[in-house]
Structures are given as structure tokens and as C-alpha cells.
PDB file of C-alpha atoms in Angstrom:
ATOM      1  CA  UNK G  19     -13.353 -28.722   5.750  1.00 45.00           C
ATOM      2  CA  UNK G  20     -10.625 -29.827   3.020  1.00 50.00           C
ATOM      3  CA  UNK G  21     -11.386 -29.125  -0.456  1.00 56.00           C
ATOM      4  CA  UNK G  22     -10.342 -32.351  -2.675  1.00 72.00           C
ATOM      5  CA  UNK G  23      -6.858 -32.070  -3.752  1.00 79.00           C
ATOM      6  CA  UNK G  24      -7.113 -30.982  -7.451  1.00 78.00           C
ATOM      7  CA  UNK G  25      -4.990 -33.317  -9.927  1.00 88.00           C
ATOM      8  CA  UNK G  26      -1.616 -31.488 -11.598  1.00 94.00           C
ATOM      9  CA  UNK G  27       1.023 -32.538 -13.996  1.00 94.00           C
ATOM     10  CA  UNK G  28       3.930 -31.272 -14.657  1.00 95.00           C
ATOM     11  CA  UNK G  29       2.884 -28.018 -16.451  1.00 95.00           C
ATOM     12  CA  UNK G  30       0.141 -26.996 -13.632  1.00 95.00           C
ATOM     13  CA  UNK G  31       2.572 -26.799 -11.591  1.00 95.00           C
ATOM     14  CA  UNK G  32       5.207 -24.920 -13.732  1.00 96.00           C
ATOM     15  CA  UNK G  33       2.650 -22.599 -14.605  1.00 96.00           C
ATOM     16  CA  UNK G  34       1.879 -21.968 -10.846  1.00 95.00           C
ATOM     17  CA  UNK G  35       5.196 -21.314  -9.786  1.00 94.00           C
ATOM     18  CA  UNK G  36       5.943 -19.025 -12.503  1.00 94.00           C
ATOM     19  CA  UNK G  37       2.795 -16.868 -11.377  1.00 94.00           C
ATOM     20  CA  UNK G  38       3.602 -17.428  -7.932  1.00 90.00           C
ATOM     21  CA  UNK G  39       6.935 -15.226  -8.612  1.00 88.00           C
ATOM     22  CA  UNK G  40       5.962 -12.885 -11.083  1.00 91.00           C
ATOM     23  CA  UNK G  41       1.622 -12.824 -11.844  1.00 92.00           C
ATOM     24  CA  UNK G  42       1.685 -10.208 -14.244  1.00 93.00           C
ATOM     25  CA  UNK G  43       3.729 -11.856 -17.122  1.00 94.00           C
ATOM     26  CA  UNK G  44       2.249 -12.131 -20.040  1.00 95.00           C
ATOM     27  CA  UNK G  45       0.589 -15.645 -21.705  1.00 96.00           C
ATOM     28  CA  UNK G  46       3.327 -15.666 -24.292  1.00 96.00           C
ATOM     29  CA  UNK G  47       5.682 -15.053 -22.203  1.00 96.00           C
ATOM     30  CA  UNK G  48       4.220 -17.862 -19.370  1.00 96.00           C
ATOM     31  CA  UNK G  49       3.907 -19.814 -22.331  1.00 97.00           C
ATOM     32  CA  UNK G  50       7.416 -19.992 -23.321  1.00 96.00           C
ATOM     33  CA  UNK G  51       8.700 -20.357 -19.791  1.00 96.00           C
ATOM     34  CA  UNK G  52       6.969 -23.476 -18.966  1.00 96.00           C
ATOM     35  CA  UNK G  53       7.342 -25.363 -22.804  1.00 96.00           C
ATOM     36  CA  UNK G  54       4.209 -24.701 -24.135  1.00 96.00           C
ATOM     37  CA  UNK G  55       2.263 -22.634 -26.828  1.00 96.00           C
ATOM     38  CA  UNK G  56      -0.097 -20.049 -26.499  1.00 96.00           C
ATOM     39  CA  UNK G  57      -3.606 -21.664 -26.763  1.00 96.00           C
ATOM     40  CA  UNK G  58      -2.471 -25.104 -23.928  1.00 95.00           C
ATOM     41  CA  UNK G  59      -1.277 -22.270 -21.369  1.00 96.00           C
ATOM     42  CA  UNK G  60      -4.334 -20.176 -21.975  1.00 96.00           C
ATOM     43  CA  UNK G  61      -6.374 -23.326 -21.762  1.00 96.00           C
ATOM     44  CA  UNK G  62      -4.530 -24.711 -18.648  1.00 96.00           C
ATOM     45  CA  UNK G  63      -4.452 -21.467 -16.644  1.00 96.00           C
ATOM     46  CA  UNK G  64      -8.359 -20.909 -17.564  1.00 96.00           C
ATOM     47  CA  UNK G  65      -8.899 -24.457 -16.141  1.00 95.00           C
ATOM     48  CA  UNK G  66      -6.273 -23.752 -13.352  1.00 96.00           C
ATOM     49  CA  UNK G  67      -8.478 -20.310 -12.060  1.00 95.00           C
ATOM     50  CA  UNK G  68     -11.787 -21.814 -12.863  1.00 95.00           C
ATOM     51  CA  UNK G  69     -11.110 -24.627 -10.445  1.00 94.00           C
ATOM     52  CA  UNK G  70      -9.995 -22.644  -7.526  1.00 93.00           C
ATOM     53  CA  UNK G  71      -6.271 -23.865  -7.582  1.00 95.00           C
ATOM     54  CA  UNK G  72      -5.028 -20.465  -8.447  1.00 95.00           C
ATOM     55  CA  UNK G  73      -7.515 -17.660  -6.237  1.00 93.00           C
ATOM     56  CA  UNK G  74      -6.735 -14.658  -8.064  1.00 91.00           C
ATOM     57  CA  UNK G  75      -4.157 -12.494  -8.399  1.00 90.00           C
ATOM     58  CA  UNK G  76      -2.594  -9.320  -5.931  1.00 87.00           C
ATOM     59  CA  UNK G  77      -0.306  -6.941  -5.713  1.00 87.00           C
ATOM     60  CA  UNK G  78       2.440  -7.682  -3.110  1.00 85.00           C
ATOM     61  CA  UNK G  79       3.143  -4.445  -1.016  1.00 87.00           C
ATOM     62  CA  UNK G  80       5.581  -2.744   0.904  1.00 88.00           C
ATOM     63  CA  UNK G  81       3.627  -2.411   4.065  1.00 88.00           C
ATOM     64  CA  UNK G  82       7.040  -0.396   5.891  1.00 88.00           C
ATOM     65  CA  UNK G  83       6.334   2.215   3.042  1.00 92.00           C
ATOM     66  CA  UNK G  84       2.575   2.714   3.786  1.00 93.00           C
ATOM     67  CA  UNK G  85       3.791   2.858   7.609  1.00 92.00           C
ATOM     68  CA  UNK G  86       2.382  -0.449   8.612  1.00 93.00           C
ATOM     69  CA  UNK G  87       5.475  -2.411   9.625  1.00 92.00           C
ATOM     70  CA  UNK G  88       4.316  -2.569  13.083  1.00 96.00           C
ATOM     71  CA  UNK G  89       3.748  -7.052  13.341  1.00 97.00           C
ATOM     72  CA  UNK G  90       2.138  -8.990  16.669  1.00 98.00           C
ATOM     73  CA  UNK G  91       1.134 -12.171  16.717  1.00 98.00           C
ATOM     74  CA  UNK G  92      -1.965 -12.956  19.157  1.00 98.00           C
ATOM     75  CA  UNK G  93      -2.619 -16.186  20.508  1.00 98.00           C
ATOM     76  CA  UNK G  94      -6.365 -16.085  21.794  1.00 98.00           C
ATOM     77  CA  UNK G  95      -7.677 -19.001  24.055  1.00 98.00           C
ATOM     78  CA  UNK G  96     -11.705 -18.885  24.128  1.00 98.00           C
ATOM     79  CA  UNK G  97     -13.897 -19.609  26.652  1.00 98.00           C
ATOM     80  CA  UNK G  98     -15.909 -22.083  24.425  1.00 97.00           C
ATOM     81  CA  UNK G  99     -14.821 -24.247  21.973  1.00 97.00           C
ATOM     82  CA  UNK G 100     -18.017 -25.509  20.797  1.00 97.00           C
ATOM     83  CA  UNK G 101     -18.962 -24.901  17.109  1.00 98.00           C
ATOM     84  CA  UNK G 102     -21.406 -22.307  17.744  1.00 98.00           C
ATOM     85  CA  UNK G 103     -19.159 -20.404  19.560  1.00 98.00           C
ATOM     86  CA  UNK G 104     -16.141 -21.324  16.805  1.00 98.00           C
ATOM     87  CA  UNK G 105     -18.059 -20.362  14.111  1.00 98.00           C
ATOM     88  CA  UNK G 106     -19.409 -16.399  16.343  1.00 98.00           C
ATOM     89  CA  UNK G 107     -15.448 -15.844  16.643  1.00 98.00           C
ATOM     90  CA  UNK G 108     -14.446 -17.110  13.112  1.00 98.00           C
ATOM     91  CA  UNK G 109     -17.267 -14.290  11.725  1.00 98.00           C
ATOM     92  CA  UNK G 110     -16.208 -11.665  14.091  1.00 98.00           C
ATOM     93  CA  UNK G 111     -12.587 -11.813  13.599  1.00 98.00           C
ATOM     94  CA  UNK G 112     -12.925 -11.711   9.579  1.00 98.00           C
ATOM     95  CA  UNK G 113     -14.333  -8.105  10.369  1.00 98.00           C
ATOM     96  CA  UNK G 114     -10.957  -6.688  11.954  1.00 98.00           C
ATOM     97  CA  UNK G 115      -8.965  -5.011   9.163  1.00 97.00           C
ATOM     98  CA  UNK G 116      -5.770  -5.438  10.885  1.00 97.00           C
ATOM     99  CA  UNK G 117      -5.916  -8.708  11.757  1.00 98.00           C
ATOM    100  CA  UNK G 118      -3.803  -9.963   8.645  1.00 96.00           C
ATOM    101  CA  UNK G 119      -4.351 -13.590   9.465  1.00 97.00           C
ATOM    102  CA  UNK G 120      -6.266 -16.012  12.000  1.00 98.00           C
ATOM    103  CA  UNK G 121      -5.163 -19.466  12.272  1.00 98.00           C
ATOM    104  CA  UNK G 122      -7.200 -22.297  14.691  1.00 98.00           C
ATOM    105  CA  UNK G 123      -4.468 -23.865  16.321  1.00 97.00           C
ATOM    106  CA  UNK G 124      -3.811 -27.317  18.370  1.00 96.00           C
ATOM    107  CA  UNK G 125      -2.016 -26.219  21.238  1.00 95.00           C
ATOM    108  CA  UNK G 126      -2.929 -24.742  24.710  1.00 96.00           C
ATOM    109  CA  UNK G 127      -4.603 -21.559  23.187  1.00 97.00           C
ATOM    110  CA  UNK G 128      -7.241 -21.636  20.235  1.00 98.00           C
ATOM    111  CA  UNK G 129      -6.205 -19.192  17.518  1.00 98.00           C
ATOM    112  CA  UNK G 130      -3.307 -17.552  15.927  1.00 98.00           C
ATOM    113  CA  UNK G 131      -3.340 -13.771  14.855  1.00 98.00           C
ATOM    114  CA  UNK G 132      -1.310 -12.039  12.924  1.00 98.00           C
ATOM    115  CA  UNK G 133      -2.208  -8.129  13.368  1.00 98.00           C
ATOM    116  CA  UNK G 134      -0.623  -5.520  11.462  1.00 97.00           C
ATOM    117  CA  UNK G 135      -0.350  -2.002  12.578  1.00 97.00           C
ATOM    118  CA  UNK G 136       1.460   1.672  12.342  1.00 97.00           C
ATOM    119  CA  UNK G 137       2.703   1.292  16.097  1.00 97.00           C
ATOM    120  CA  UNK G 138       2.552  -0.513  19.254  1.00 97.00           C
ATOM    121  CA  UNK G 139       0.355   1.936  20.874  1.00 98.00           C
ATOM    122  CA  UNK G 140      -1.990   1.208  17.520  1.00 98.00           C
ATOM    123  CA  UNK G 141      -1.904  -2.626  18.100  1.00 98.00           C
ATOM    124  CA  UNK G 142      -3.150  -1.866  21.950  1.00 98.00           C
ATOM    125  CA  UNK G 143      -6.043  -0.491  20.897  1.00 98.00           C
ATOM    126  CA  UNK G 144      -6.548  -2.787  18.245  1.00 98.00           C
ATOM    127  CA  UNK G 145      -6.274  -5.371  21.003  1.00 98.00           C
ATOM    128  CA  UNK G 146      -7.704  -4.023  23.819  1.00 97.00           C
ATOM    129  CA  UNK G 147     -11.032  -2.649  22.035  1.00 97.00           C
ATOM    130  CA  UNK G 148     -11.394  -4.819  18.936  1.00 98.00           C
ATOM    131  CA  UNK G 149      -9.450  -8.616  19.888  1.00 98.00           C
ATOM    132  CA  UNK G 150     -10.656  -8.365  23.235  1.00 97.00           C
ATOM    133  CA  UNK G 151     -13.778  -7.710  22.893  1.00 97.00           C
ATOM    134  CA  UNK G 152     -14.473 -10.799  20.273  1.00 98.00           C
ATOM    135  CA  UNK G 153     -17.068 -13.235  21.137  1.00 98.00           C
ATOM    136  CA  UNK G 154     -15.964 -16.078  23.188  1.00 98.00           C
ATOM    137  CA  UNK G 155     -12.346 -14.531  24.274  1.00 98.00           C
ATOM    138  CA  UNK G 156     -11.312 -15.689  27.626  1.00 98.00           C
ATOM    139  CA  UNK G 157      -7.539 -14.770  27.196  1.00 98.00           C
ATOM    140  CA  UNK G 158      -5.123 -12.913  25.019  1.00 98.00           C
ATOM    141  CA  UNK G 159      -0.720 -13.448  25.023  1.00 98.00           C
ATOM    142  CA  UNK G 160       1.174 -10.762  22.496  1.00 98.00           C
ATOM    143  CA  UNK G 161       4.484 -11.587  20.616  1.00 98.00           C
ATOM    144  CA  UNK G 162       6.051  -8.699  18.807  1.00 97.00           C
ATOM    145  CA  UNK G 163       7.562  -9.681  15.214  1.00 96.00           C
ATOM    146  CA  UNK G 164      11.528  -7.721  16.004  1.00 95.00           C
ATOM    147  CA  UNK G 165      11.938  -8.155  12.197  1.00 92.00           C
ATOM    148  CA  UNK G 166      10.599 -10.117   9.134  1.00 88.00           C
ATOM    149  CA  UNK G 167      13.039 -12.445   7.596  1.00 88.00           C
ATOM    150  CA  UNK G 168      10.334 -14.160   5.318  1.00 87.00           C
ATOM    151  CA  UNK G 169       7.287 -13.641   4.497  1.00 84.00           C
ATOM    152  CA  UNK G 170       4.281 -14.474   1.746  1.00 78.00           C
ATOM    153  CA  UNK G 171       5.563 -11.302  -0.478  1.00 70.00           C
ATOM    154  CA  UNK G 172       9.128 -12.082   0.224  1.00 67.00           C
ATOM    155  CA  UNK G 173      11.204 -14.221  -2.131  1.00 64.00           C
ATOM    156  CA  UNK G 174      12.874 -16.960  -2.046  1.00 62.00           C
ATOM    157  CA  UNK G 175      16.979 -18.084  -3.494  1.00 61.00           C
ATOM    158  CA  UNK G 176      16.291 -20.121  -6.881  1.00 53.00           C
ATOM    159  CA  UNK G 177      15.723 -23.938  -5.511  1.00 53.00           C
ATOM    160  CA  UNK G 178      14.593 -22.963  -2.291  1.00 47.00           C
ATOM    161  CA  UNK G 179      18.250 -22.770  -0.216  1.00 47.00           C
ATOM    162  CA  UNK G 180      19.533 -20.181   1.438  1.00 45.00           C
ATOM    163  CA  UNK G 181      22.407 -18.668   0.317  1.00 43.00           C
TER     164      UNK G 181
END
């Protein structure tokens, strides 16, 4: 279910993209950046977290450097599609650590994963005893991620172009 879309002016949004590339500056310095003083960006960003529009804030991390560069992305086709069984799978798959991200998809297969890993004989395992074995799984298919070019901790050329 969609959550109502939440209503931003100009300075929402300059505030958000400022913490979107760099969430640990300081409300002076966010402040200054998007036109404002102090007390409106404290007041804004209060009302900005309070209502859900920004979640929280995390550190963005080399996963290469803690040996977990290892990407797949699962497509899993169930063997129900009714909510009951939607909802058993949703639940179970929230409780695999290296599933990074599950996406319900419109397409000849149900979900989406994204699983990260140390290796590909980790990500068998992960599959074969833990993806498998989810409620409702009728079929698994496996792409391996060769490289990242983008992704939600990478960053982007100024204006959104590549250079």
C-alpha cells in the first residue's frame, strides 16, 4: 500500500538532497546551503523526519573492504500468489541477512533479490539452504552482478549526467 505523497517546496527538497549526499553536515552548515537560518532548517528537517519523508540516517559502506563484494540477483517465481502465501514469503525473506533487497515484480517470475555475499560458493548456500527453502518457492534463476557501476552509496556527476 502507497503512503500519501507528502507535500514539499522548494526547501524540503533542497534540504533532502543535501542530506542525501552528505547526512552528517551540520544544521548551520545545511542551513546555509539551502538559504535558510538556523531555527526554519531545524524546524523543517524536524517536520521532514517526523513525517517519515526522511527514514533516518546510515552510514554508506564499502562492502569490497568488509569482503562482501560478491552481488546475485534472484528472481524467485512462487507456487502461490495468493496473499496468504505473499504475505508467508514477504515475512520469511525479511529474515535472510544477505538478502540486501526483495522486490515483487510484474513479469514472469514474482520477486527480485538482491543477495550479497563473500563468494559464489557463499551465495549457493545462501540459495540452496536459505532462498530455496522459503515458503511458497516453486523456482529460482541466478544473475551474477560482473561489476557495480551504480549503486544507492555510489554518487552521482553534479546535475545528474554522466561525464
Amino acid at each position: 500500500m502507497r503512503s500519501q505523497t507528502a507535500e514539499l517546496d522548494d526547501f524540503d527538497r533542497k534540504i533532502i538532497a543535501a542530506l542525501a549526499e552528505d547526512g552528517r553536515m551540520t544544521v548551520t552548515d545545511l542551513a546555509q546551503l539551502v538559504g535558510l537560518s538556523k531555527t526554519p532548517c531545524q524546524v523543517r528537517l524536524k517536520r521532514l523526519l517526523d513525517s517519515g519523508v526522511i527514514r533516518g540516517f546510515r552510514a554508506i559502506v564499502d562492502q569490497a573492504k568488509l569482503g562482501m563484494d560478491h552481488v546475485a540477483f534472484a528472481e524467485v517465481k512462487l507456487s502461490d500468489t495468493r496473499e496468504k502465501a505473499l504475505a508467508e514469503f514477504n515475512a520469511a525473506v525479511r529474515r535472510i541477512p544477505e538478502v540486501e533487497e526483495c522486490h515483487m515484480i510484474a513479469s514472469s517470475f514474482d520477486y527480485l533479490l538482491k543477495v550479497r555475499t563473500a563468494d559464489i560458493r557463499r551465495y549457493r548456500m545462501v540459495l540452496g539452504e536459505k532462498i530455496s527453502s522459503l515458503p511458497h518457492v516453486a523456482s529460482t534463476s541466478t544473475f551474477v552482478a560482473m561489476e557495480t557501476v551504480l549503486d544507492s552509496g555510489s554518487t552521482r556527476p553534479r546535475g545528474g549526467k554522466a561525464g
